Coordinates of C-alpha atoms in Angstrom, one line a residue:
X506 CA -5.7 -11.0 23.5
X507 CA -6.2 -13.0 20.5
X508 CA -9.7 -14.5 20.4
X509 CA -9.6 -17.6 18.0
X510 CA -9.8 -20.5 19.6
X511 CA -7.8 -23.8 18.2
X512 CA -8.9 -27.4 18.8
X513 CA -6.4 -29.6 19.9
X514 CA -3.2 -31.1 18.2
X515 CA -3.9 -34.6 19.6
X516 CA -6.8 -36.9 20.9
X517 CA -7.0 -36.7 24.2
X518 CA -6.2 -32.8 25.0
X519 CA -7.4 -29.4 25.9
X520 CA -7.9 -26.6 23.0
X521 CA -4.6 -24.8 23.3
X522 CA -4.9 -20.9 24.5
X523 CA -2.6 -18.6 23.2
X524 CA -1.1 -16.5 26.3
X525 CA 0.2 -13.7 24.4
X526 CA 3.9 -15.2 23.6
X527 CA 2.8 -18.5 23.0
X528 CA 0.7 -21.3 23.5
X529 CA -1.0 -22.9 26.7
X530 CA -0.6 -27.4 25.4
X531 CA -0.5 -29.6 28.0
X532 CA 1.2 -27.1 31.1
X533 CA 3.8 -26.5 29.0
X534 CA 4.3 -23.4 26.5
X535 CA 5.1 -23.8 22.6
X536 CA 5.9 -20.7 20.6
X537 CA 4.7 -22.5 17.4
X538 CA 1.2 -24.5 17.2
X539 CA 2.2 -27.1 15.0
X540 CA -0.4 -29.4 13.4
X541 CA 0.6 -32.8 11.3
X542 CA 0.7 -31.3 7.4
X543 CA 1.8 -34.7 5.1
X544 CA 4.4 -34.2 2.8
X545 CA 4.1 -31.6 0.1
X546 CA 8.2 -31.3 -1.1
X547 CA 8.0 -27.9 0.2
X548 CA 10.8 -27.0 2.8
X549 CA 12.5 -24.7 4.9
X550 CA 15.1 -24.8 2.2
X551 CA 12.7 -24.0 -0.4
X552 CA 11.8 -21.1 1.3
X553 CA 15.5 -19.6 2.6
X554 CA 16.6 -19.9 -1.4
X555 CA 13.5 -17.6 -2.2
X556 CA 14.1 -15.0 0.7
X557 CA 17.9 -14.7 -0.1
X558 CA 17.2 -14.6 -3.5
X559 CA 14.7 -11.8 -3.1
X560 CA 17.0 -9.7 -0.7
X561 CA 14.4 -10.3 1.9
X562 CA 11.5 -8.8 0.9
X563 CA 12.2 -5.3 -0.8
X564 CA 12.2 -7.2 -4.4
X565 CA 10.2 -4.3 -6.6
X566 CA 6.8 -7.4 -7.0
X567 CA 6.7 -8.4 -3.8
X568 CA 6.8 -5.1 -2.1
X569 CA 3.9 -4.2 -4.6
X570 CA 2.0 -7.4 -3.8
X571 CA 2.2 -6.5 0.1
X572 CA 1.2 -3.0 -0.6
X573 CA -1.7 -3.8 -2.7
X574 CA -2.9 -7.0 -0.2
X575 CA -2.6 -4.3 3.1
X576 CA -4.4 -1.2 0.6
X577 CA -7.4 -4.4 -0.3
X578 CA -7.8 -5.5 3.4
X579 CA -7.9 -1.3 4.5
X580 CA -10.6 -1.0 1.9
X581 CA -12.5 -4.0 2.5
X582 CA -11.8 -4.1 6.4
X583 CA -12.4 -0.3 6.9
X584 CA -11.4 0.5 10.7
X585 CA -12.9 -2.3 12.6
X586 CA -10.9 -4.2 14.7
X587 CA -10.7 -7.8 12.8
X588 CA -8.9 -11.2 13.1
X589 CA -6.2 -11.8 10.1
X590 CA -5.1 -14.9 9.1
X591 CA -1.8 -14.8 6.8
X592 CA -1.6 -18.2 4.8
X593 CA 2.0 -18.8 4.0
X594 CA 3.5 -16.3 6.0
X595 CA 7.2 -16.9 5.4
X596 CA 9.9 -15.0 6.6
X597 CA 6.7 -12.3 8.0
X598 CA 7.2 -9.4 5.8
X599 CA 3.4 -8.6 5.2
X600 CA 2.9 -9.5 8.8
X601 CA 5.2 -6.9 9.4
X602 CA 3.2 -4.3 7.2
X603 CA -0.1 -5.3 8.8
X604 CA 0.9 -4.6 11.8
X605 CA 2.1 -1.0 11.0
X606 CA -1.3 -0.5 8.6
X607 CA -3.8 -2.0 10.5
X608 CA -3.4 -1.5 14.1
X609 CA -6.7 -2.7 15.8
X610 CA -6.2 -6.3 13.8
X611 CA -5.8 -9.6 15.7
X612 CA -2.9 -11.4 13.4
X613 CA -2.4 -14.8 13.1
X614 CA 0.3 -16.5 10.6
X615 CA 0.2 -19.9 9.4
X616 CA 2.6 -22.0 7.2
X617 CA 3.2 -25.4 5.8
X618 CA 6.9 -25.4 7.1
X619 CA 7.9 -25.7 11.1
X620 CA 11.3 -23.9 10.8
X621 CA 10.3 -20.9 8.8
X622 CA 7.5 -20.7 12.0
X623 CA 10.3 -21.3 15.0
X624 CA 12.7 -18.5 13.0
X625 CA 9.8 -16.1 12.6
X626 CA 8.5 -16.6 16.1
X627 CA 11.9 -15.3 17.4
X628 CA 11.6 -12.0 15.6
X629 CA 7.7 -11.5 16.2
X630 CA 7.3 -12.8 19.5
X631 CA 3.2 -11.4 20.4
X632 CA 1.8 -13.1 16.4
X633 CA -0.1 -16.7 17.2
X634 CA 2.0 -18.4 14.7
X635 CA 0.5 -22.1 13.9
X636 CA 1.5 -24.7 11.0
X637 CA -1.2 -26.6 9.2
X638 CA -1.7 -28.3 5.7
X639 CA -4.8 -25.3 4.0
X640 CA -5.8 -28.6 2.2
X641 CA -7.1 -30.6 5.2
X642 CA -7.1 -27.3 7.6
X643 CA -8.0 -28.6 11.3
X644 CA -8.8 -24.4 12.1
X645 CA -12.3 -23.7 12.7
X646 CA -15.2 -22.2 10.6
X647 CA -16.3 -19.0 11.2
X648 CA -13.4 -17.8 12.4
X649 CA -11.2 -15.0 10.8
X650 CA -12.7 -11.7 9.4
X651 CA -10.1 -11.8 6.5
X652 CA -7.5 -14.1 5.2
X653 CA -4.6 -13.7 3.3
X654 CA -2.5 -15.9 0.4
X655 CA 0.1 -14.4 -1.3
X656 CA 1.3 -16.9 -3.2
X657 CA 0.6 -20.3 -1.9
X658 CA -2.5 -22.1 -3.9
X659 CA -0.1 -22.6 -6.6
X660 CA 1.9 -24.6 -3.7
X661 CA -0.9 -27.0 -3.0
X662 CA -2.0 -29.7 -5.2
X663 CA -6.1 -29.8 -3.8
X664 CA -5.9 -26.2 -4.5
X665 CA -10.0 -26.8 -4.9
X666 CA -10.1 -28.3 -0.9
X667 CA -7.8 -25.4 -0.1
X668 CA -9.9 -22.6 -1.1
X669 CA -13.3 -24.6 0.1
X670 CA -11.3 -24.4 3.3
X671 CA -10.5 -21.0 3.3
X672 CA -14.5 -20.3 2.5
X673 CA -15.2 -22.6 5.8
X674 CA -12.8 -20.7 8.1
X675 CA -14.1 -17.4 7.2
X676 CA -16.4 -15.7 9.3
X677 CA -19.8 -14.3 7.2
X678 CA -19.3 -11.3 5.3
X679 CA -15.3 -12.5 5.9
X680 CA -12.8 -11.4 3.1
X681 CA -10.3 -13.5 0.9
X682 CA -7.3 -11.9 -0.3
X683 CA -5.7 -14.3 -3.0
X684 CA -2.6 -13.6 -5.0
X685 CA -1.3 -16.5 -7.6
X686 CA 1.3 -16.7 -10.1
X687 CA -0.5 -16.0 -14.0
X688 CA 0.1 -17.5 -17.0
X689 CA -0.4 -21.7 -17.1
X690 CA 1.5 -21.4 -21.0
X691 CA 4.8 -19.7 -19.2
X692 CA 5.4 -22.6 -16.8
X693 CA 8.8 -23.3 -16.7
X694 CA 11.6 -24.0 -14.3
X695 CA 11.4 -21.8 -11.9
X696 CA 8.2 -23.2 -11.4
X697 CA 9.7 -27.0 -11.0
X698 CA 12.6 -25.6 -8.9
X699 CA 10.1 -23.8 -6.5
X700 CA 7.2 -26.4 -7.0
X701 CA 4.0 -25.0 -8.2
X702 CA 1.8 -27.2 -9.5
X703 CA 0.3 -25.0 -11.6
X704 CA 0.3 -21.4 -12.9
X705 CA -3.3 -19.7 -13.3
X706 CA -5.5 -17.6 -16.0
X707 CA -7.7 -15.1 -13.5
X708 CA -11.0 -16.4 -14.9
X709 CA -9.8 -19.9 -14.1
X710 CA -8.7 -18.7 -10.5
X711 CA -11.8 -16.9 -9.7
X712 CA -14.0 -19.7 -11.2
X713 CA -12.2 -22.2 -8.2
X714 CA -13.0 -19.6 -5.5
X715 CA -16.5 -18.9 -6.7
X716 CA -17.0 -22.6 -7.2
X717 CA -16.3 -22.3 -2.8
X718 CA -19.1 -19.9 -2.3
X719 CA -17.3 -16.6 -2.2
X720 CA -18.2 -13.6 -4.1
X721 CA -15.5 -12.1 -6.8
X722 CA -15.2 -8.6 -5.5
X723 CA -12.0 -7.4 -7.2
X724 CA -10.0 -8.9 -9.4
X725 CA -6.9 -8.0 -11.8
X726 CA -3.1 -8.6 -13.2
X727 CA 0.0 -7.6 -11.0
X728 CA 3.2 -7.0 -13.0
X729 CA 0.8 -6.3 -16.5
X730 CA 3.6 -3.0 -17.0
X731 CA 6.3 -5.4 -17.2
X732 CA 4.3 -8.5 -18.3
X733 CA 6.5 -8.1 -22.1
X734 CA 10.1 -8.3 -20.6
X735 CA 8.7 -11.3 -18.0
X736 CA 6.9 -13.1 -21.1
X737 CA 10.5 -13.0 -23.3
X738 CA 12.1 -13.9 -20.1
X739 CA 9.8 -17.4 -19.5
X740 CA 9.8 -18.4 -23.1
X741 CA 13.6 -18.2 -23.1
X742 CA 13.4 -20.5 -19.8
X743 CA 11.3 -22.8 -21.8
X744 CA 13.4 -23.1 -24.6
X745 CA 16.6 -23.5 -22.4
X746 CA 15.5 -26.2 -19.7
X747 CA 18.6 -27.0 -17.1
X748 CA 19.1 -30.3 -15.9
X749 CA 17.3 -30.8 -12.2
X750 CA 21.0 -30.4 -11.0
X751 CA 21.2 -27.3 -11.9
X752 CA 17.9 -25.8 -11.7
X753 CA 18.6 -24.0 -7.8
X754 CA 21.5 -22.4 -8.5
X755 CA 19.8 -21.0 -12.1
X756 CA 16.8 -19.9 -10.2
X757 CA 18.7 -18.6 -7.7
X758 CA 20.0 -16.2 -10.2
X759 CA 17.6 -15.3 -12.4
X760 CA 15.4 -14.1 -9.1
X761 CA 18.7 -12.3 -8.0
X762 CA 19.0 -10.7 -11.4
X763 CA 15.8 -9.2 -11.6
X764 CA 16.5 -7.6 -8.0
X765 CA 19.0 -5.5 -8.9
X766 CA 16.3 -3.9 -11.1
X767 CA 14.5 -2.9 -8.5
X768 CA 15.2 1.2 -8.6
X769 CA 13.2 1.0 -12.1
X770 CA 10.8 -1.7 -10.6
X771 CA 9.5 0.4 -8.2
X772 CA 8.4 3.0 -10.3
X773 CA 6.7 1.0 -12.9
X774 CA 5.1 -0.8 -9.8
X775 CA 3.7 2.6 -8.7
X776 CA 2.8 3.7 -12.3
X777 CA 0.9 0.4 -12.4
X778 CA -0.7 0.9 -9.2
X779 CA -2.5 4.3 -10.1
X780 CA -3.4 3.0 -13.6
X781 CA -5.0 -0.3 -11.6
X782 CA -7.9 2.1 -10.0
X783 CA -9.6 2.4 -13.5
X784 CA -8.3 -0.4 -15.6
X785 CA -8.3 -4.2 -15.6
X786 CA -5.3 -5.4 -17.1
X787 CA -5.5 -8.0 -19.8
X788 CA -2.2 -9.7 -18.7
X789 CA 0.9 -10.0 -15.8
X790 CA 2.1 -12.1 -13.5
X791 CA 0.4 -12.8 -11.1
X792 CA -3.3 -12.9 -10.4
X793 CA -5.1 -10.7 -7.8
X794 CA -8.4 -11.4 -6.4
X795 CA -10.4 -10.2 -3.8
X796 CA -13.6 -11.9 -2.9
X797 CA -15.7 -11.9 0.2
X798 CA -18.2 -15.2 1.9
X799 CA -21.6 -14.2 1.7
X800 CA -23.5 -13.3 4.9

């Protein structure tokens, strides 16, 4: 049984209760607990675009990203029972990985789009799923032992407020594992189509996290060994921007093209993972940071 207490969705309601397969709310059961989120421009269709283009989570970068997150959670939390929230759970690939690697964890999935969560709820009936806006989070303080955000903050206009809510929702000594796209100078059609507000520098990301009251434990880049090829591809994209009407197809083809490199990509990322235990890379395609809430 998940021990998180969720606030009422509407004024005058009692707090919803997770039953193990749904939320009991006002005498009815709902699979997804949906709070108001406003409009960010992100949609279920954009989630589908990325999922279909990356072959349902098997892209070598996405798999390396999830592996890094799981390893950081295992290092930071050990084998103790822990309450973990993934913000931006999308199709649930990381939730599935965490369920296997962290069998004592109580998992919760959160996302901005309702359709994505409804579809995921049918595949994972035993995990609470919550629709909410991280930058204006209604969820209670001091609730989670860990929160994971993989490629989420770049989609949030007020990322400072979002990270402040992360710090608020973490328990004292709780851990945040955060990943974002790196390289502000590489912003291109891909970023525009996927509604990115920004790409980050590693020091810039760390500053936002530290200003929220979290202490940086580890920081590095992901995709360092493939960064030269990535850099050239991004610069070519910047030099040949596509009209808005052609952008979606162009981005889908670009993501799909890199998926065809999976066999080589997996080997390169395995080598990089070993190197990252001793090296902080100077560049990469994504920034990865693990931070802890000061007890």
